Amino acid sequence: MRTVLQRVKNASVTVDGELISQIGKGLLVLAAIEKNDTQKDVDTMAGKILKAKLWDDDSTDPPGRWKRGVAEIGGEVLCVSQFTLLASVKKGNKPDFHQSASGIKAKTLYKAFFNKVQESYTPDKVKDGLFAAMMDVALVNDGPVTIILDTNPPKMEDPTSLGPGFASPSDSTASTVIDINDLVNNMTRITKEFQIPAELLE
């Protein structure tokens, strides 16, 4: 599951000219359900959002930076479903949404996510957009502060796929051998290409 948190002064969702939801100071949460997500991802993400320390603690002198979460400031939360967060443009320019969950699963888990946020906080301070609708989302980002959260963060590329000299971290010996061989080959090539003419040595 992926979310984008935006610390806002206010935010709202409008559909076909009708105001659906609005909040004051708090968090605008854009949320996308991945095809392999489970209830565990939903629960984990809900907890992370409410615990994210995106505000300063003004009760200390000097103020403590990044010390308070949305619940600690009495803020509101506006959740908006947005499957396009999972788009990929690795191949061509057209967005690929294969990582997104199917409609029924996405709706079920998104609803579970929204309910979990409500249950874990104050229900009347947690608002929703309109699932699968074309929404006009308005906001005033405070900062700006924008955070991306993933329950399944992308894995780093396997170093062995990068070519010679990038062996597995657990195989330091192999990496060293490859590096030395490359160095020797390069030095041999350079020596051949830059041989000093014999007449200059007389």
Coordinates of C-alpha atoms in Angstrom, one line a residue:
M1 CA 0.0 0.0 0.0
R2 CA 1.2 3.5 -0.8
T3 CA 0.1 6.8 0.6
V4 CA 1.1 10.4 0.1
L5 CA 0.7 12.5 3.2
Q6 CA 0.4 16.3 2.9
R7 CA 0.4 18.6 5.9
V8 CA -2.3 21.1 5.1
K9 CA -4.0 24.2 6.4
N10 CA -7.2 23.1 4.8
A11 CA -8.3 20.6 2.1
S12 CA -11.5 19.6 0.4
V13 CA -13.1 17.2 -2.2
T14 CA -15.7 18.2 -4.7
V15 CA -17.5 16.0 -7.2
D16 CA -19.6 17.4 -10.0
G17 CA -19.7 20.7 -8.2
E18 CA -20.9 19.2 -4.9
L19 CA -18.7 19.5 -1.8
I20 CA -18.2 16.0 -0.5
S21 CA -15.7 16.6 2.4
Q22 CA -13.5 19.3 3.8
I23 CA -11.1 19.7 6.7
G24 CA -9.1 22.4 8.4
K25 CA -5.6 21.9 9.8
G26 CA -4.4 18.3 9.4
L27 CA -3.5 15.7 6.9
L28 CA -4.6 15.1 3.3
V29 CA -3.9 11.4 2.6
L30 CA -3.9 10.1 -0.9
A31 CA -4.1 6.3 -0.8
A32 CA -3.5 3.4 -3.2
I33 CA -4.1 -0.3 -2.7
E34 CA -1.6 -2.7 -4.4
K35 CA -2.6 -6.0 -5.9
N36 CA -0.8 -8.0 -3.1
D37 CA -2.0 -5.9 -0.2
T38 CA -3.7 -7.5 2.7
Q39 CA -5.5 -6.4 5.9
K40 CA -2.1 -6.2 7.5
D41 CA -0.9 -3.6 5.1
V42 CA -4.0 -1.5 5.8
D43 CA -3.6 -1.7 9.6
T44 CA 0.1 -0.9 9.3
M45 CA -0.5 2.1 7.1
A46 CA -3.3 3.5 9.3
G47 CA -1.0 3.4 12.3
K48 CA 1.9 5.1 10.4
I49 CA -0.3 7.9 9.3
L50 CA -1.6 8.8 12.7
K51 CA 1.9 8.5 14.3
A52 CA 3.7 10.5 11.7
K53 CA 5.5 13.4 13.4
L54 CA 4.9 16.3 10.9
W55 CA 4.4 19.2 13.3
D56 CA 6.7 21.1 15.7
D57 CA 6.2 21.1 19.4
D58 CA 5.7 24.8 20.2
S59 CA 5.5 24.2 24.0
T60 CA 9.3 24.1 24.2
D61 CA 11.8 26.8 23.8
P62 CA 13.2 26.5 21.2
P63 CA 10.3 24.6 19.5
G64 CA 11.0 20.9 19.0
R65 CA 11.1 20.1 15.3
W66 CA 9.0 17.2 13.9
K67 CA 7.7 16.2 17.3
R68 CA 3.9 16.0 17.0
G69 CA 1.4 13.9 15.1
V70 CA -2.0 14.8 13.8
A71 CA -3.8 13.5 16.9
E72 CA -1.5 15.5 19.2
I73 CA -2.4 18.8 17.5
G74 CA -6.1 17.8 17.3
G75 CA -6.0 18.0 13.5
E76 CA -8.3 16.4 10.9
V77 CA -7.6 13.8 8.3
L78 CA -9.0 13.7 4.8
C79 CA -8.5 10.4 3.0
V80 CA -8.7 10.2 -0.8
S81 CA -8.4 7.0 -2.9
Q82 CA -5.9 7.4 -5.7
F83 CA -4.8 4.3 -7.6
T84 CA -2.6 6.4 -9.9
L85 CA 0.0 6.6 -7.2
L86 CA 1.1 3.1 -8.3
A87 CA 1.6 4.1 -12.0
S88 CA 4.8 3.0 -13.7
V89 CA 6.3 4.5 -16.9
K90 CA 9.4 2.3 -17.1
K91 CA 8.2 1.1 -20.6
G92 CA 7.2 3.9 -22.9
N93 CA 5.3 6.9 -21.8
K94 CA 1.8 5.5 -21.1
P95 CA 1.2 4.9 -17.4
D96 CA 1.0 1.2 -16.4
F97 CA -1.2 0.4 -13.5
H98 CA -0.6 -3.4 -13.2
Q99 CA 0.6 -3.0 -9.5
S100 CA -2.9 -1.6 -8.6
A101 CA -5.4 -3.9 -7.0
S102 CA -8.6 -4.8 -8.9
G103 CA -11.7 -2.7 -8.4
I104 CA -13.4 -4.9 -5.8
K105 CA -10.3 -5.7 -3.8
A106 CA -9.2 -2.0 -3.9
K107 CA -12.6 -0.8 -2.7
T108 CA -12.8 -3.4 0.1
L109 CA -9.3 -2.7 1.4
Y110 CA -9.5 1.1 1.0
K111 CA -12.8 1.1 3.0
A112 CA -11.1 -1.1 5.6
F113 CA -8.2 1.4 5.7
F114 CA -10.5 4.4 6.1
N115 CA -12.4 2.6 8.9
K116 CA -9.2 1.7 10.7
V117 CA -8.1 5.4 10.6
Q118 CA -11.5 6.4 12.0
E119 CA -11.4 3.8 14.7
S120 CA -7.9 4.6 15.8
Y121 CA -8.6 8.3 16.0
T122 CA -11.7 10.5 16.5
P123 CA -14.3 9.4 13.8
D124 CA -15.8 12.8 13.2
K125 CA -12.3 14.2 12.5
V126 CA -11.6 11.7 9.7
K127 CA -13.3 12.5 6.4
D128 CA -13.4 10.6 3.0
G129 CA -13.5 11.4 -0.6
L130 CA -15.7 9.4 -3.1
F131 CA -14.1 6.1 -4.2
A132 CA -13.6 5.7 -8.0
A133 CA -15.1 9.2 -8.7
M134 CA -13.5 12.0 -10.7
M135 CA -12.7 14.3 -7.8
D136 CA -11.6 17.9 -7.6
V137 CA -9.2 17.9 -4.7
A138 CA -8.2 21.3 -3.3
L139 CA -5.6 22.0 -0.6
V140 CA -3.3 24.5 0.9
N141 CA -0.1 22.6 1.7
D142 CA 1.5 23.8 4.9
G143 CA 5.2 24.1 4.5
P144 CA 5.1 22.5 2.0
V145 CA 5.4 19.2 3.7
T146 CA 4.8 16.0 1.7
I147 CA 5.7 12.5 2.8
I148 CA 5.5 9.2 0.8
L149 CA 4.8 6.0 2.7
D150 CA 5.0 2.4 1.5
T151 CA 4.2 -0.8 3.4
N152 CA 6.2 -2.6 0.7
P153 CA 9.0 -0.3 -0.3
P154 CA 10.6 -1.0 -3.7
K155 CA 13.6 -3.3 -3.4
M156 CA 17.1 -2.2 -4.5
E157 CA 18.3 -3.5 -7.8
D158 CA 20.5 -6.6 -7.5
P159 CA 24.1 -5.3 -7.8
T160 CA 25.1 -8.4 -9.8
S161 CA 22.9 -7.2 -12.6
L162 CA 25.0 -4.0 -13.0
G163 CA 27.9 -5.9 -14.7
P164 CA 31.6 -6.6 -13.8
G165 CA 32.9 -5.1 -10.6
F166 CA 29.5 -5.2 -8.9
A167 CA 29.4 -8.7 -7.4
S168 CA 27.1 -9.6 -4.5
P169 CA 28.0 -7.8 -1.2
S170 CA 28.4 -11.2 0.4
D171 CA 31.0 -12.2 -2.2
S172 CA 33.7 -9.6 -1.6
T173 CA 36.4 -11.9 -2.9
A174 CA 34.8 -12.3 -6.3
S175 CA 34.3 -8.6 -6.5
T176 CA 37.9 -7.9 -5.7
V177 CA 39.1 -10.4 -8.3
I178 CA 36.9 -8.9 -11.0
D179 CA 38.1 -5.4 -10.2
I180 CA 41.8 -6.4 -10.4
N181 CA 41.3 -8.3 -13.7
D182 CA 39.6 -5.3 -15.2
L183 CA 42.4 -3.1 -13.9
V184 CA 45.1 -5.3 -15.4
N185 CA 43.4 -5.5 -18.8
N186 CA 43.0 -1.8 -18.9
M187 CA 46.6 -1.1 -18.0
T188 CA 47.8 -3.6 -20.7
R189 CA 45.6 -1.9 -23.3
I190 CA 46.9 1.6 -22.2
T191 CA 50.5 0.4 -22.3
K192 CA 50.1 -0.9 -25.9
E193 CA 48.4 2.3 -27.1
F194 CA 50.9 4.6 -25.6
Q195 CA 54.3 3.0 -26.3
I196 CA 57.1 5.5 -26.5
P197 CA 58.9 5.5 -29.9
A198 CA 62.3 3.9 -29.7
E199 CA 64.1 6.9 -31.2
L200 CA 63.0 9.0 -28.3
L201 CA 64.8 6.7 -25.9
E202 CA 68.2 7.0 -27.6

